[in-house]
mmCIF file of C-alpha atoms in Angstrom:
data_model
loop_
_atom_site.group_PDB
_atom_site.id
_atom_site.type_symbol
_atom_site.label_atom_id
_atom_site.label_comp_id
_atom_site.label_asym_id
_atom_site.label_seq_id
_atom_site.Cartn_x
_atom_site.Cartn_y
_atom_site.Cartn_z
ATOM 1 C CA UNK A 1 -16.172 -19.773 12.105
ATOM 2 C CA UNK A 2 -18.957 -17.604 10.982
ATOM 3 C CA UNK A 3 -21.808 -18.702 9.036
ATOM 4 C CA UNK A 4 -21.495 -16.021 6.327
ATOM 5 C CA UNK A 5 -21.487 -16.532 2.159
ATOM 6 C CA UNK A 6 -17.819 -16.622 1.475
ATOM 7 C CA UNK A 7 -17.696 -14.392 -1.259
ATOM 8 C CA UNK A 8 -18.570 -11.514 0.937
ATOM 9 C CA UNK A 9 -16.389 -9.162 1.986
ATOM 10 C CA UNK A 10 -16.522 -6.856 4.790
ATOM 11 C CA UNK A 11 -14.738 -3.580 2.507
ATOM 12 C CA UNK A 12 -17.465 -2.124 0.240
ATOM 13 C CA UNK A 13 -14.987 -1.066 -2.239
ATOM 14 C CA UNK A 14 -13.736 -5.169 -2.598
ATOM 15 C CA UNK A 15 -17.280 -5.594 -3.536
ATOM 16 C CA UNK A 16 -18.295 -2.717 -5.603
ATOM 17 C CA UNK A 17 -14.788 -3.665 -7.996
ATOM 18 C CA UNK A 18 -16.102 -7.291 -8.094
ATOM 19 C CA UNK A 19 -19.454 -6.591 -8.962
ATOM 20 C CA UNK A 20 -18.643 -3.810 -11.670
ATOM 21 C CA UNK A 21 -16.011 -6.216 -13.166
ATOM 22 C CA UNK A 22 -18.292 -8.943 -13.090
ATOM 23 C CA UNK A 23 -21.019 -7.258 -15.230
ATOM 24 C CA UNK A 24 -18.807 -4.685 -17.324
ATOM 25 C CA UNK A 25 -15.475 -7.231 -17.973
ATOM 26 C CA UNK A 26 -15.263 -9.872 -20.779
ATOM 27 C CA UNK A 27 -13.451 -12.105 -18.692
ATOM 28 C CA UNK A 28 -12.182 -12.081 -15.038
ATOM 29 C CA UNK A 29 -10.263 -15.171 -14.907
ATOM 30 C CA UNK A 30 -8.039 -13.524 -12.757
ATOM 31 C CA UNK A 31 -10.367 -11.844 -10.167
ATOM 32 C CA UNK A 32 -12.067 -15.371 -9.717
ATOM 33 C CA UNK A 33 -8.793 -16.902 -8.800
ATOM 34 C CA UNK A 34 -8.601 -14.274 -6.280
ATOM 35 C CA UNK A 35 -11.790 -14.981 -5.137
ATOM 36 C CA UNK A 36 -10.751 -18.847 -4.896
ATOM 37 C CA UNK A 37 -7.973 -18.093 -2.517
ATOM 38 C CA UNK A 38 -9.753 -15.867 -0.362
ATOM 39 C CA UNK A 39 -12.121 -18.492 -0.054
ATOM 40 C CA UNK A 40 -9.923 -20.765 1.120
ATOM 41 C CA UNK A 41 -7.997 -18.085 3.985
ATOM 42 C CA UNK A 42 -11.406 -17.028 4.801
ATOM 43 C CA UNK A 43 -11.666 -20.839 5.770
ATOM 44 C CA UNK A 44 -8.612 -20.617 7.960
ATOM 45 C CA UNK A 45 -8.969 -16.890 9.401
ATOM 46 C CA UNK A 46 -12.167 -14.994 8.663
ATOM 47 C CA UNK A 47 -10.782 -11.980 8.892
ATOM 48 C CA UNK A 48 -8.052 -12.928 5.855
ATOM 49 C CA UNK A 49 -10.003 -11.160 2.813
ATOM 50 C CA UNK A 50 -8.906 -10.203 -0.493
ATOM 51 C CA UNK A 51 -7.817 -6.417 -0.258
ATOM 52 C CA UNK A 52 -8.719 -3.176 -1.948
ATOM 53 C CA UNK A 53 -5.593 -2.907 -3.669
ATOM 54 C CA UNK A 54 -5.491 -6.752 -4.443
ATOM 55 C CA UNK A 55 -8.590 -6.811 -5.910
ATOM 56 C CA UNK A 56 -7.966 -3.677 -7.732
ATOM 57 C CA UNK A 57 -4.894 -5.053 -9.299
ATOM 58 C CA UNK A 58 -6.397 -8.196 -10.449
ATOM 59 C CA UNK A 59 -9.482 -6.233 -11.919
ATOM 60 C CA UNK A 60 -6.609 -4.067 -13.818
ATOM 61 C CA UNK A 61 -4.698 -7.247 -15.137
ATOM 62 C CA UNK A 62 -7.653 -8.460 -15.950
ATOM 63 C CA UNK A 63 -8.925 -5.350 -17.865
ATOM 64 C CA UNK A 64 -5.520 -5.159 -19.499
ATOM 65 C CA UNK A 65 -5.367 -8.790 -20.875
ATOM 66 C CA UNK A 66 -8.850 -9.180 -21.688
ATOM 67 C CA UNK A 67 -9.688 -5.677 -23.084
ATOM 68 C CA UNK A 68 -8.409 -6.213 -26.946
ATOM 69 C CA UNK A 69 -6.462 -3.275 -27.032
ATOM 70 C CA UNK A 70 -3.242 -5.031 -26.128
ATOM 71 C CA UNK A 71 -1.404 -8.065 -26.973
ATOM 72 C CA UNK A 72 -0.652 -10.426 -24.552
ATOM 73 C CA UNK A 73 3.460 -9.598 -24.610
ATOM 74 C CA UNK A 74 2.464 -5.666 -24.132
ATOM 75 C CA UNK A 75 0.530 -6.830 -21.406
ATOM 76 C CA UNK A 76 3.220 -8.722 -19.983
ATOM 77 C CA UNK A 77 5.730 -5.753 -20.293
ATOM 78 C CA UNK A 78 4.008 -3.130 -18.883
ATOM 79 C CA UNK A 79 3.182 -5.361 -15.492
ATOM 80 C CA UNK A 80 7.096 -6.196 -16.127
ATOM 81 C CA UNK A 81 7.806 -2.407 -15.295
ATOM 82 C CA UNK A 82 5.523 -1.895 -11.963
ATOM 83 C CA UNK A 83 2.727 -0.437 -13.701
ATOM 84 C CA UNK A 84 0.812 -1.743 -10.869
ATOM 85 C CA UNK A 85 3.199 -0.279 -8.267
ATOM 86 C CA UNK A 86 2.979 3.182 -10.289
ATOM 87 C CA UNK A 87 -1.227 2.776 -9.998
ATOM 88 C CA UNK A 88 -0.596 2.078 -6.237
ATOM 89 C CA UNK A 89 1.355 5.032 -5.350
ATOM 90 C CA UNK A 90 -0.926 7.280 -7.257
ATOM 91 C CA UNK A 91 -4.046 6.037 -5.359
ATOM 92 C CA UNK A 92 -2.348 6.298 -2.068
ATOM 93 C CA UNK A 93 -0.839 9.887 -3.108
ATOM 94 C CA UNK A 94 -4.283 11.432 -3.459
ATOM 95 C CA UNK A 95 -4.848 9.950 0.309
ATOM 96 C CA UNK A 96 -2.020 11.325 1.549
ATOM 97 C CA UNK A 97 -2.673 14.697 0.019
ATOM 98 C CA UNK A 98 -6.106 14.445 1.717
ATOM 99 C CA UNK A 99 -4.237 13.613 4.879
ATOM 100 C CA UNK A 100 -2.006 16.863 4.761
ATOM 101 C CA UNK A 101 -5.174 19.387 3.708
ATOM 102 C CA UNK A 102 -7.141 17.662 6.403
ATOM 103 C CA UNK A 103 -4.653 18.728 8.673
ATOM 104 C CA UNK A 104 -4.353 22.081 7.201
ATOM 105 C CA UNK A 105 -7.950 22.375 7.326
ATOM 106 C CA UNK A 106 -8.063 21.956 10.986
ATOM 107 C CA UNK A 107 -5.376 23.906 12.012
ATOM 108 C CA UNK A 108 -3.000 20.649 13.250
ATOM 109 C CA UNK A 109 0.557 20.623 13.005
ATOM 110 C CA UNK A 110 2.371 17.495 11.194
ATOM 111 C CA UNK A 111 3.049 14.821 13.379
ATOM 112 C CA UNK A 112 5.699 13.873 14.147
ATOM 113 C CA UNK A 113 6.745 10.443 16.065
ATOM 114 C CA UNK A 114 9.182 10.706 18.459
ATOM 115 C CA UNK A 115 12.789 9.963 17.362
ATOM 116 C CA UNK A 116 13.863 7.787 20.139
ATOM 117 C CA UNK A 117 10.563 5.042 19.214
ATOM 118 C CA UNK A 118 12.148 5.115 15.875
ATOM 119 C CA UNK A 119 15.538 4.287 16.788
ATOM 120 C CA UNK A 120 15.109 1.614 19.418
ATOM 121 C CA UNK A 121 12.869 0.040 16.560
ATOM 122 C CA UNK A 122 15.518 -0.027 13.773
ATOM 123 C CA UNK A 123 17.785 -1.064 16.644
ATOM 124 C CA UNK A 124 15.443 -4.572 16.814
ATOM 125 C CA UNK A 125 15.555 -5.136 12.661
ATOM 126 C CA UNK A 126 18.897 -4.551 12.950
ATOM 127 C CA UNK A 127 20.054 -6.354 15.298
ATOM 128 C CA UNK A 128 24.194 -5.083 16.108
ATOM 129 C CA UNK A 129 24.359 -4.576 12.236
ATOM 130 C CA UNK A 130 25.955 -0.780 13.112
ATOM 131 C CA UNK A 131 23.252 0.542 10.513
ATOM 132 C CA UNK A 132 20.779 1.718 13.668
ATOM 133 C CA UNK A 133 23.999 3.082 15.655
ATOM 134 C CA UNK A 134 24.831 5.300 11.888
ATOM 135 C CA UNK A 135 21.600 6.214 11.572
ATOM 136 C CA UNK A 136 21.583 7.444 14.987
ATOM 137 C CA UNK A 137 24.930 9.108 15.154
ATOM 138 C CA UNK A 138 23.846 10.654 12.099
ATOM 139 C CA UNK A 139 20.632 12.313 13.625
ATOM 140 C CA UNK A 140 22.643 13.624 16.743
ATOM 141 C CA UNK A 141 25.242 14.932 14.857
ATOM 142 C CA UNK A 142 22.310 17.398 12.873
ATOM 143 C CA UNK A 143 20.255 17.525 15.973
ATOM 144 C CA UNK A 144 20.028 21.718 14.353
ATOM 145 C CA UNK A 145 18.689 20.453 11.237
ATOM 146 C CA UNK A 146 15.280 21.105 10.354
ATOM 147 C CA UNK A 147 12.636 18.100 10.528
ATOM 148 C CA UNK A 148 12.560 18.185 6.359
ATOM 149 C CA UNK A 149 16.273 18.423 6.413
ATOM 150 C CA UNK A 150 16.950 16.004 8.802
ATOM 151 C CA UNK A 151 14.314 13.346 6.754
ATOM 152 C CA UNK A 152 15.814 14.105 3.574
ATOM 153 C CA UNK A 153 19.440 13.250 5.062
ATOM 154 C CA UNK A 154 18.409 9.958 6.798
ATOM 155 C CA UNK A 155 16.443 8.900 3.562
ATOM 156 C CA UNK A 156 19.888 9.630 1.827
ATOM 157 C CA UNK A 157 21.714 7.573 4.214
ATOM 158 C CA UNK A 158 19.215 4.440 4.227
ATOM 159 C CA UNK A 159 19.066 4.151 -0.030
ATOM 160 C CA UNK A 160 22.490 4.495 -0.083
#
């Protein structure tokens, strides 16, 4: 066990959200239970610490319920919907937009992971549930397909 405060948290963005919330929100009754919790995993594992996107979505729930500009069923509603999913897949777009023009930027194809790795590990989640052996079949059977083509079709084939 380390001998460190426990309301310190090794990601600099965990803390900058907590201290700007701190000073700028009315109320972060939320944020502070958050802070409880990983208080008591930090006890357990030190290395179990409230995430970026935790902490971000507490700070938002927070903001939301706390801010005036809503009433509490509004507030309810619009976490109802995944309005916190929607913030979550916008933050990680613009990283994985980075990701591609980074890539761009130095010339570097797409990866790419091999097939095979994929396969054998859907073949362990699945367990003889034929899904992995379809999926497979599937991919040898378009083995001409482009990459995009060949994504798209097994995406199609998993949501379906």
């Amino acid at each position: 066990m380390t001998n460190r405060s426990w309301n310190w948290n090794p990601d600099l963005r965990v803390e900058l959200v907590r201290e700007y919330v701190r000073k700028h929100f009315p109320s972060h009754s939320l944020l502070d239970y958050a802070l409880a919790v990983e208080k008591v995993t930090t006890e357990k594992k030190d290395t179990l610490t409230l995430n970026v996107d935790g902490c971000i979505a507490v700070s938002f729930v927070d903001m939301l319920r706390d801010s005036g500009a809503f009433a509490r069923e509004e507030v309810d509603e619009y976490i109802k919907i995944g309005t916190l999913n929607g913030l979550f897949v916008l933050s990680h777009s613009i990283g994985f937009i980075d990701h591609h023009f980074g890539q761009k930027r130095h010339r570097a194809p797409l990866y790419r992971h091999p097939a095979d790795d994929i396969f054998s590990l859907t073949r362990l989640a699945y367990r003889g549930s034929g899904v992995a052996l379809g999926i497979r079949k599937y991919w040898e059977a378009n083995r001409k397909r482009t990459y995009q083509q060949k994504n798209r079709c097994l995406m199609l084939l998993c949501y379906s």
